[in-house]
Short mmCIF file of C-alpha atoms and ligand atoms in Angstrom, two decimals:
data_model
loop_
_atom_site.label_atom_id
_atom_site.label_comp_id
_atom_site.label_asym_id
_atom_site.label_seq_id
_atom_site.Cartn_x
_atom_site.Cartn_y
_atom_site.Cartn_z
CA UNK A 1 3.71 -22.11 -45.04
CA UNK A 2 2.05 -25.47 -45.99
CA UNK A 3 1.38 -28.78 -44.22
CA UNK A 4 4.97 -29.82 -44.79
CA UNK A 5 6.48 -27.04 -42.73
CA UNK A 6 5.94 -25.62 -39.24
CA UNK A 7 7.29 -22.58 -37.48
CA UNK A 8 8.30 -23.00 -33.82
CA UNK A 9 9.61 -19.98 -31.91
CA UNK A 10 12.08 -18.38 -34.33
CA UNK A 11 12.79 -21.44 -36.51
CA UNK A 12 11.26 -23.16 -39.52
CA UNK A 13 11.04 -26.96 -39.67
CA UNK A 14 10.19 -29.25 -42.60
CA UNK A 15 8.51 -32.67 -42.54
CA UNK A 16 11.03 -35.45 -42.04
CA UNK A 17 9.37 -38.70 -40.87
CA UNK A 18 5.59 -39.05 -41.19
CA UNK A 19 3.33 -40.59 -38.56
CA UNK A 20 2.59 -43.50 -40.92
CA UNK A 21 6.31 -44.24 -41.30
CA UNK A 22 6.80 -43.99 -37.54
CA UNK A 23 3.92 -46.40 -36.88
CA UNK A 24 5.20 -49.02 -39.26
CA UNK A 25 8.80 -48.79 -37.98
CA UNK A 26 7.61 -49.10 -34.37
CA UNK A 27 5.72 -52.28 -35.24
CA UNK A 28 8.94 -53.74 -36.65
CA UNK A 29 10.85 -52.68 -33.52
CA UNK A 30 8.21 -54.24 -31.27
CA UNK A 31 8.59 -57.48 -33.18
CA UNK A 32 12.39 -57.40 -32.84
CA UNK A 33 12.28 -56.72 -29.10
CA UNK A 34 9.59 -59.36 -28.58
CA UNK A 35 11.87 -62.07 -29.98
CA UNK A 36 14.33 -61.54 -27.14
CA UNK A 37 12.19 -60.28 -24.25
CA UNK A 38 8.80 -61.98 -24.52
CA UNK A 39 9.52 -64.50 -21.74
CA UNK A 40 11.64 -62.22 -19.54
CA UNK A 41 8.95 -59.87 -18.18
CA UNK A 42 11.15 -56.81 -18.67
CA UNK A 43 10.65 -53.45 -17.05
CA UNK A 44 10.30 -50.69 -19.65
CA UNK A 45 11.88 -47.45 -18.49
CA UNK A 46 10.88 -44.48 -20.65
CA UNK A 47 12.97 -41.37 -20.12
CA UNK A 48 10.67 -38.36 -19.79
CA UNK A 49 9.71 -36.01 -21.16
CA UNK A 50 10.71 -36.63 -24.77
CA UNK A 51 9.98 -40.36 -25.01
CA UNK A 52 6.39 -40.35 -23.72
CA UNK A 53 4.76 -40.58 -27.16
CA UNK A 54 7.17 -43.15 -28.56
CA UNK A 55 6.93 -45.21 -25.35
CA UNK A 56 3.12 -45.27 -25.50
CA UNK A 57 3.18 -46.61 -29.06
CA UNK A 58 6.17 -48.86 -28.59
CA UNK A 59 4.85 -50.77 -25.56
CA UNK A 60 1.62 -51.42 -27.46
CA UNK A 61 3.74 -53.02 -30.19
CA UNK A 62 5.19 -55.37 -27.53
CA UNK A 63 2.44 -57.81 -26.66
CA UNK A 64 4.05 -59.71 -23.79
CA UNK A 65 4.20 -59.36 -20.00
CA UNK A 66 6.13 -56.31 -18.83
CA UNK A 67 5.79 -53.37 -16.49
CA UNK A 68 6.85 -49.74 -16.64
CA UNK A 69 8.73 -47.23 -14.53
CA UNK A 70 9.12 -43.69 -15.77
CA UNK A 71 12.19 -41.63 -15.01
CA UNK A 72 12.78 -38.00 -15.78
CA UNK A 73 16.10 -36.50 -16.82
CA UNK A 74 16.87 -32.97 -17.88
CA UNK A 75 19.98 -32.34 -19.96
CA UNK A 76 18.95 -30.09 -22.83
CA UNK A 77 18.66 -26.36 -23.04
CA UNK A 78 17.23 -24.98 -26.29
CA UNK A 79 19.03 -26.78 -29.11
CA UNK A 80 22.14 -27.97 -27.33
CA UNK A 81 22.98 -30.66 -24.81
CA UNK A 82 24.20 -29.15 -21.56
CA UNK A 83 26.19 -32.26 -20.68
CA UNK A 84 24.83 -32.06 -17.13
CA UNK A 85 22.50 -34.89 -16.24
CA UNK A 86 19.85 -34.04 -13.73
CA UNK A 87 17.73 -37.00 -12.57
CA UNK A 88 14.51 -35.24 -11.63
CA UNK A 89 12.50 -38.42 -11.06
CA UNK A 90 14.14 -41.78 -10.28
CA UNK A 91 13.03 -45.42 -10.27
CA UNK A 92 9.79 -46.02 -8.41
CA UNK A 93 10.38 -49.73 -7.71
CA UNK A 94 12.88 -52.60 -7.55
CA UNK A 95 15.28 -53.02 -10.46
CA UNK A 96 17.52 -55.71 -8.98
CA UNK A 97 17.57 -58.84 -11.20
CA UNK A 98 15.11 -57.32 -13.66
CA UNK A 99 15.67 -56.99 -17.39
CA UNK A 100 15.66 -53.24 -17.98
CA UNK A 101 14.66 -51.86 -21.38
CA UNK A 102 15.35 -48.11 -21.46
CA UNK A 103 13.15 -46.21 -23.90
CA UNK A 104 14.62 -43.02 -25.39
CA UNK A 105 13.24 -40.67 -28.01
CA UNK A 106 16.63 -39.73 -29.43
CA UNK A 107 20.30 -40.38 -28.77
CA UNK A 108 22.34 -37.32 -29.65
CA UNK A 109 25.68 -37.06 -27.80
CA UNK A 110 24.70 -40.05 -25.65
CA UNK A 111 25.63 -38.12 -22.48
CA UNK A 112 22.21 -38.63 -20.94
CA UNK A 113 22.14 -42.35 -21.55
CA UNK A 114 25.67 -43.14 -20.51
CA UNK A 115 25.13 -41.44 -17.15
CA UNK A 116 21.72 -43.00 -16.67
CA UNK A 117 23.05 -46.48 -17.52
CA UNK A 118 25.77 -46.00 -14.86
CA UNK A 119 23.09 -45.15 -12.27
CA UNK A 120 20.99 -48.13 -13.33
CA UNK A 121 23.92 -50.55 -13.15
CA UNK A 122 24.39 -49.66 -9.46
CA UNK A 123 20.98 -51.26 -8.83
CA UNK A 124 22.14 -54.65 -10.18
CA UNK A 125 19.61 -55.37 -12.90
CA UNK A 126 19.79 -58.70 -14.76
CA UNK A 127 20.43 -56.81 -18.02
CA UNK A 128 20.11 -53.36 -19.58
CA UNK A 129 19.27 -52.57 -23.18
CA UNK A 130 18.25 -49.41 -24.98
CA UNK A 131 15.44 -48.81 -27.45
CA UNK A 132 15.58 -45.44 -29.17
CA UNK A 133 13.39 -44.15 -31.97
CA UNK A 134 16.14 -41.89 -33.32
CA UNK A 135 19.94 -41.85 -33.26
CA UNK A 136 22.33 -39.22 -34.57
CA UNK A 137 25.39 -41.42 -35.32
CA UNK A 138 27.64 -38.44 -36.10
CA UNK A 139 26.95 -36.86 -32.70
CA UNK A 140 27.36 -39.87 -30.38
CA UNK A 141 30.39 -39.62 -28.13
CA UNK A 142 30.01 -42.87 -26.15
CA UNK A 143 29.87 -46.59 -26.59
CA UNK A 144 26.24 -47.33 -25.75
CA UNK A 145 24.29 -50.56 -26.30
CA UNK A 146 22.25 -49.63 -29.36
CA UNK A 147 20.49 -52.82 -30.32
CA UNK A 148 17.12 -51.34 -31.19
CA UNK A 149 17.16 -48.08 -33.16
CA UNK A 150 14.25 -46.82 -35.25
CA UNK A 151 16.07 -44.38 -37.54
CA UNK A 152 19.66 -43.22 -37.88
CA UNK A 153 19.38 -39.55 -38.82
CA UNK A 154 21.70 -36.69 -39.78
CA UNK A 155 22.96 -34.21 -37.25
CA UNK A 156 20.11 -31.70 -37.53
CA UNK A 157 17.66 -30.66 -34.81
CA UNK A 158 14.27 -32.42 -34.97
CA UNK A 159 10.90 -31.79 -33.30
CA UNK A 160 7.55 -33.51 -33.01
CA UNK A 161 6.31 -36.88 -31.78
CA UNK A 162 7.38 -36.02 -28.23
CA UNK A 163 10.49 -34.01 -29.12
CA UNK A 164 10.43 -30.31 -28.31
CA UNK A 165 12.25 -27.14 -29.15
CA UNK A 166 12.18 -25.08 -25.96
CA UNK A 167 8.94 -26.75 -24.81
CA UNK A 168 7.08 -26.39 -28.10
CA UNK A 169 6.47 -28.91 -30.86
CA UNK A 170 6.04 -32.00 -28.70
CA UNK A 171 2.46 -32.70 -29.72
CA UNK A 172 3.06 -32.74 -33.48
CA UNK A 173 2.21 -36.27 -34.72
CA UNK A 174 4.98 -36.28 -37.35
CA UNK A 175 8.71 -35.57 -36.96
CA UNK A 176 10.11 -32.36 -38.47
CA UNK A 177 13.69 -31.34 -39.16
CA UNK A 178 15.24 -27.89 -38.89
CA UNK A 179 15.01 -26.23 -42.31
CA UNK A 180 18.17 -24.19 -42.80
P1 IMP B 201 22.06 -36.51 -25.44
O1 IMP B 201 22.34 -36.59 -23.97
O2 IMP B 201 22.92 -35.49 -26.12
O3 IMP B 201 22.11 -37.85 -26.13
O4 IMP B 201 20.60 -35.94 -25.61
C1 IMP B 201 19.50 -36.68 -25.25
C2 IMP B 201 18.26 -35.84 -25.08
O5 IMP B 201 18.37 -34.55 -25.65
C3 IMP B 201 17.11 -36.50 -25.78
O6 IMP B 201 16.48 -37.42 -24.96
C4 IMP B 201 16.24 -35.31 -26.15
O7 IMP B 201 15.38 -35.02 -25.08
C5 IMP B 201 17.21 -34.18 -26.35
N1 IMP B 201 17.53 -34.01 -27.78
C6 IMP B 201 18.65 -34.38 -28.43
N2 IMP B 201 18.60 -34.07 -29.73
C7 IMP B 201 17.41 -33.48 -29.93
C8 IMP B 201 16.75 -32.97 -31.11
O8 IMP B 201 17.23 -32.97 -32.25
N3 IMP B 201 15.49 -32.46 -30.88
C9 IMP B 201 14.89 -32.42 -29.66
N4 IMP B 201 15.48 -32.90 -28.55
C10 IMP B 201 16.73 -33.43 -28.68
#
């Protein structure tokens, strides 16, 4: 094994997106989002756990007034989406008439987001948009607002930069892809 591969549980992963590439793409995304939201004082809503690292870097690339509310959803088991959305931690404050910017690490089937957006809409926000570092276009099953996407990636499992494989791999600074 070298620096370009890691072993997690029973699987081997190879380097896919480096931390330098991630940093530069996030700066571009921050710039894009700033153009629309800089005067709207949006509320950033990172979906835990996976998006914590991306959210921390992304909000620092957005230098305008905003606040944050974290929510926690569990929908994954091992390497597959369970399709069941379990909101383990909900909004901690008022969403009505606010511009909500949901922060996701990755959109796979889109099941998590579509359900979460439905829940959010019930609270009558002024608008809802989604920022996701990664998107698997071939896996998405729903029509989701996808205005701000970092990378469109193939349908292979990835870990690192907040993303885990059965609770391991989250703290890796780069993103790795399953090496099959
Ligand atoms: P979805 O509901 O199928 O879109 O899955 C969304 C959630 O599943 C993400 O927020 C991740 O937490 C997790 N997930 C989806 N694909 C991957 C992956 O390739 N690696 C790690 N976690 C993933």
